[in-house]
Every structure is written in C-alpha cells, then in structure tokens.
CSV table of C-alpha atoms in Angstrom, one decimal:
chain,number,residue,atom,x,y,z
A,2,UNK,CA,-37.9,-34.5,-107.6
A,3,UNK,CA,-34.7,-32.7,-106.6
A,4,UNK,CA,-35.0,-33.7,-102.9
A,5,UNK,CA,-35.8,-37.3,-104.0
A,6,UNK,CA,-32.8,-37.3,-106.3
A,7,UNK,CA,-30.5,-36.3,-103.4
A,8,UNK,CA,-32.0,-39.1,-101.2
A,9,UNK,CA,-31.6,-41.7,-103.9
A,10,UNK,CA,-29.7,-40.5,-107.0
A,11,UNK,CA,-29.6,-44.1,-108.4
A,12,UNK,CA,-33.3,-44.0,-109.1
A,13,UNK,CA,-33.1,-40.8,-111.0
A,14,UNK,CA,-29.9,-40.7,-113.0
A,15,UNK,CA,-28.3,-43.1,-115.5
A,16,UNK,CA,-25.3,-45.1,-114.2
A,17,UNK,CA,-23.0,-43.6,-116.8
A,18,UNK,CA,-23.8,-40.1,-115.5
A,19,UNK,CA,-23.3,-41.2,-111.9
A,20,UNK,CA,-19.9,-42.8,-112.8
A,21,UNK,CA,-18.8,-39.5,-114.4
A,22,UNK,CA,-19.9,-37.5,-111.4
A,23,UNK,CA,-18.3,-40.0,-109.0
A,24,UNK,CA,-15.0,-40.0,-110.9
A,25,UNK,CA,-15.0,-36.2,-111.0
A,26,UNK,CA,-15.7,-36.0,-107.2
A,27,UNK,CA,-12.9,-38.6,-106.6
A,28,UNK,CA,-10.5,-36.4,-108.5
A,29,UNK,CA,-11.6,-33.3,-106.7
A,30,UNK,CA,-11.6,-35.0,-103.3
A,31,UNK,CA,-8.1,-36.4,-104.0
A,32,UNK,CA,-6.8,-33.0,-104.9
A,33,UNK,CA,-8.4,-31.6,-101.7
A,34,UNK,CA,-6.7,-34.4,-99.8
A,35,UNK,CA,-3.4,-33.5,-101.2
A,36,UNK,CA,-3.9,-29.7,-100.7
A,37,UNK,CA,-4.9,-30.2,-97.0
A,38,UNK,CA,-2.8,-33.2,-96.1
A,39,UNK,CA,-5.6,-35.8,-95.7
A,40,UNK,CA,-5.1,-39.5,-96.2
A,41,UNK,CA,-8.2,-41.6,-97.1
A,42,UNK,CA,-6.4,-44.6,-95.5
A,43,UNK,CA,-9.3,-47.0,-95.3
A,44,UNK,CA,-12.9,-47.3,-96.7
A,45,UNK,CA,-14.2,-45.6,-93.5
A,46,UNK,CA,-11.1,-43.6,-92.5
A,47,UNK,CA,-9.7,-40.2,-93.0
A,48,UNK,CA,-6.6,-38.9,-91.2
A,49,UNK,CA,-4.6,-35.7,-91.4
A,50,UNK,CA,-0.9,-35.9,-91.7
A,51,UNK,CA,1.9,-33.4,-91.6
A,52,UNK,CA,2.8,-33.9,-95.3
A,53,UNK,CA,2.1,-36.3,-98.1
A,54,UNK,CA,2.9,-36.9,-101.8
A,55,UNK,CA,0.5,-35.7,-104.5
A,56,UNK,CA,-0.4,-39.2,-105.5
A,57,UNK,CA,-1.2,-40.6,-102.1
A,58,UNK,CA,-4.8,-39.5,-101.7
A,59,UNK,CA,-5.6,-40.6,-105.3
A,60,UNK,CA,-4.1,-44.0,-104.6
A,61,UNK,CA,-5.9,-44.2,-101.3
A,62,UNK,CA,-9.2,-43.5,-103.0
A,63,UNK,CA,-8.5,-46.0,-105.8
A,64,UNK,CA,-7.8,-48.7,-103.3
A,65,UNK,CA,-10.9,-47.9,-101.3
A,66,UNK,CA,-13.1,-47.9,-104.4
A,67,UNK,CA,-11.7,-51.3,-105.5
A,68,UNK,CA,-12.0,-52.7,-101.9
A,69,UNK,CA,-15.7,-51.7,-101.8
A,70,UNK,CA,-16.6,-52.7,-105.3
A,71,UNK,CA,-15.3,-56.3,-105.3
A,72,UNK,CA,-17.1,-57.7,-102.3
A,73,UNK,CA,-20.3,-55.8,-103.1
A,74,UNK,CA,-20.3,-56.9,-106.7
A,75,UNK,CA,-19.7,-60.6,-105.7
A,76,UNK,CA,-22.5,-60.3,-103.1
A,77,UNK,CA,-24.7,-58.6,-105.7
A,78,UNK,CA,-24.2,-61.5,-108.1
A,79,UNK,CA,-25.3,-64.0,-105.4
A,80,UNK,CA,-28.5,-62.0,-105.0
A,81,UNK,CA,-29.2,-61.4,-108.7
A,82,UNK,CA,-27.1,-62.9,-111.5
A,83,UNK,CA,-27.9,-59.9,-113.7
A,84,UNK,CA,-26.2,-57.4,-111.4
A,85,UNK,CA,-24.0,-55.1,-113.5
A,86,UNK,CA,-20.6,-54.1,-112.4
A,87,UNK,CA,-21.1,-50.5,-113.6
A,88,UNK,CA,-24.1,-50.1,-111.3
A,89,UNK,CA,-22.1,-51.2,-108.3
A,90,UNK,CA,-19.2,-49.0,-109.3
A,91,UNK,CA,-21.6,-46.0,-109.7
A,92,UNK,CA,-23.0,-46.7,-106.2
A,93,UNK,CA,-19.5,-46.8,-104.7
A,94,UNK,CA,-18.2,-43.7,-106.5
A,95,UNK,CA,-21.3,-41.6,-105.6
A,96,UNK,CA,-21.5,-42.9,-102.0
A,97,UNK,CA,-17.9,-41.8,-101.3
A,98,UNK,CA,-18.6,-38.1,-102.2
A,99,UNK,CA,-19.4,-37.0,-98.6
A,100,UNK,CA,-15.9,-38.0,-97.5
A,101,UNK,CA,-14.3,-35.7,-100.1
A,102,UNK,CA,-15.5,-32.6,-98.3
A,103,UNK,CA,-13.8,-33.5,-95.0
A,104,UNK,CA,-10.3,-32.4,-96.0
A,105,UNK,CA,-11.5,-28.8,-95.9
A,106,UNK,CA,-11.4,-29.0,-92.1
A,107,UNK,CA,-7.6,-29.0,-92.3
A,108,UNK,CA,-7.2,-25.7,-94.0
A,109,UNK,CA,-3.8,-24.3,-92.7
A,110,UNK,CA,-3.2,-27.6,-90.9
A,111,UNK,CA,-5.8,-26.7,-88.3
A,112,UNK,CA,-7.4,-30.1,-87.6
A,113,UNK,CA,-4.0,-31.8,-87.7
A,114,UNK,CA,-2.8,-29.5,-85.0
A,115,UNK,CA,-6.0,-29.7,-83.0
A,116,UNK,CA,-6.0,-33.5,-83.1
A,117,UNK,CA,-2.3,-33.6,-82.0
A,118,UNK,CA,-3.0,-31.2,-79.2
A,119,UNK,CA,-5.9,-33.3,-78.0
A,120,UNK,CA,-3.8,-36.6,-78.1
A,121,UNK,CA,-0.7,-34.9,-76.5
A,122,UNK,CA,-2.8,-33.3,-73.8
A,123,UNK,CA,-4.5,-36.5,-73.0
A,124,UNK,CA,-1.4,-38.6,-73.0
A,125,UNK,CA,0.6,-36.1,-70.8
A,126,UNK,CA,-2.3,-35.1,-68.6
A,127,UNK,CA,-2.0,-31.4,-69.6
A,128,UNK,CA,-5.0,-29.2,-70.0
A,129,UNK,CA,-6.5,-28.9,-73.5
A,130,UNK,CA,-8.2,-25.7,-74.6
A,131,UNK,CA,-11.9,-25.5,-75.3
A,132,UNK,CA,-11.2,-24.5,-78.9
A,133,UNK,CA,-9.3,-27.7,-79.5
A,134,UNK,CA,-12.0,-29.8,-77.9
A,135,UNK,CA,-14.7,-28.0,-79.8
A,136,UNK,CA,-12.8,-28.4,-83.1
A,137,UNK,CA,-12.4,-32.1,-82.5
A,138,UNK,CA,-16.0,-32.6,-81.6
A,139,UNK,CA,-17.2,-30.6,-84.6
A,140,UNK,CA,-15.0,-32.6,-86.9
A,141,UNK,CA,-16.1,-35.9,-85.3
A,142,UNK,CA,-19.8,-34.8,-86.0
A,143,UNK,CA,-19.0,-34.0,-89.6
A,144,UNK,CA,-17.2,-37.3,-90.1
A,145,UNK,CA,-20.0,-39.3,-88.6
A,146,UNK,CA,-22.5,-37.4,-90.8
A,147,UNK,CA,-20.4,-38.1,-93.9
A,148,UNK,CA,-20.2,-41.8,-92.9
A,149,UNK,CA,-24.0,-42.0,-92.4
A,150,UNK,CA,-24.7,-40.5,-95.8
A,151,UNK,CA,-22.0,-42.8,-97.3
A,152,UNK,CA,-23.7,-45.9,-95.9
A,153,UNK,CA,-27.2,-44.7,-96.8
A,154,UNK,CA,-26.2,-43.8,-100.4
A,155,UNK,CA,-24.2,-47.0,-100.8
A,156,UNK,CA,-27.1,-49.1,-99.7
A,157,UNK,CA,-29.6,-47.3,-101.9
A,158,UNK,CA,-27.2,-47.8,-104.9
A,159,UNK,CA,-26.6,-51.4,-104.0
A,160,UNK,CA,-30.3,-52.1,-103.6
A,161,UNK,CA,-31.0,-50.5,-106.9
A,162,UNK,CA,-28.2,-52.4,-108.6
A,163,UNK,CA,-29.2,-55.8,-107.2
A,164,UNK,CA,-32.9,-55.5,-106.7
A,165,UNK,CA,-32.2,-56.5,-103.1
A,166,UNK,CA,-35.4,-57.0,-100.9
A,167,UNK,CA,-34.6,-59.4,-98.1
A,168,UNK,CA,-33.8,-58.1,-94.6
A,169,UNK,CA,-30.8,-60.5,-94.4
A,170,UNK,CA,-29.2,-58.7,-97.3
A,171,UNK,CA,-28.8,-55.6,-95.0
A,172,UNK,CA,-26.7,-57.6,-92.6
A,173,UNK,CA,-24.5,-59.1,-95.3
A,174,UNK,CA,-24.2,-55.7,-96.9
A,175,UNK,CA,-22.9,-54.4,-93.6
A,176,UNK,CA,-20.4,-57.3,-93.4
A,177,UNK,CA,-19.2,-56.4,-96.9
A,178,UNK,CA,-18.4,-52.9,-95.7
A,179,UNK,CA,-16.4,-54.2,-92.8
A,180,UNK,CA,-14.6,-56.7,-95.1
A,181,UNK,CA,-13.9,-53.8,-97.5
A,182,UNK,CA,-12.3,-51.8,-94.6
A,183,UNK,CA,-10.1,-54.7,-93.8
A,184,UNK,CA,-9.1,-55.3,-97.4
A,185,UNK,CA,-8.4,-51.6,-98.0
A,186,UNK,CA,-6.1,-51.5,-94.9
A,187,UNK,CA,-4.2,-54.5,-96.0
A,188,UNK,CA,-3.8,-53.2,-99.5
A,189,UNK,CA,-2.6,-49.8,-98.3
A,190,UNK,CA,-0.1,-51.5,-96.0
A,191,UNK,CA,1.2,-53.6,-98.9
A,192,UNK,CA,1.4,-50.7,-101.2
A,193,UNK,CA,3.2,-48.5,-98.6
A,194,UNK,CA,6.0,-51.1,-98.5
A,195,UNK,CA,6.7,-50.8,-102.2
C-alpha cells in the first residue's frame, strides 16, 4: 500500500489530511525558498536570486496555488457538477510538494552562482568550467523530475476529484496548466508593482 499511496495519495488519504500536509509543505517550501533565495515565480518556474524578502516565496506559492486551483476547479465543474473545491485544492497543494525541495540546490548561493557563470560565459564566449556545467545539468534534471511528478500527481488528484475518464480531458487539463502559468505570471507582475 505504501508504494501505491505515493503514486496516488488521493486514493488513499482523506482530502482534509492532504490539505494539511500540502499547507505544511507549502510553509516549509516557502521557508526554504527564503533561506536559499528561491523565487517560485510561476506555476512551473523556480529561479534563484541574489536576495529576497521573507514574504516573497510565500506570496509566490499562494499565487501559484490560486492560479492552478481556479481553472482546474472550473474545468472540473464542467466535467462533474459535484466536483468539490477542497478536492481540487488538495490536489494542487500535494502536487506542488516536489518543487519545494529544489531550493536546497542553492545552499550557499551555489546554483545562483553556477547559473550566472553559465549565462555570463555563454554571452561573453568565455570558457565555462565542467563543474558549472555539471551543476546546471544536475539541477535541470532535478527540476524536470519535480515537474514530471507535479504533473502526474496533479492529474491523479484532478482525476480523483472529478471522476474524469475521457481522453480529451487530458488535453484540456494540460491547457489548464498552461493557462495557470500565464495567470500566475500576470498576477506576480501586478503584485510586484504594488
């Protein structure tokens, strides 16, 4: 059961428990973002910065959660009028957990420096060390893995919440993620001007 619960936690745990775990993970992930200068500046984005304010990662995550929840809930209602908001929120909160581990890659500002070295070296045509290249490749692999788990868990949760069965729902689900990314970017830009 433990392996199955990891593959599809939405089939094994109550939505209230999933929401509590997801909120706790969001708080921990936001704290890690602050400690290691990571911005969750989009539903599918994470960038390291030189410095940030303590509230920025938490605001980023709040906007990302809202940006994902609204389109998925509205789409869920179109599939099944009995779709509950708490089930969609649980899916979003739990699915984002893999992203919250990624700030650990920037301990001591390492990934921020490695990414800047790679960009600077590429732009100026100067040689970039193998360590820098390897660090960027490793982080890219970790980020892609986190994104794959995110999409998989989000779909499992969405499917459970809506009782989705049609193949076309997968495509619309994907479009909802892209729409959520656009919404989150727009909201983050608007909030940054305040």
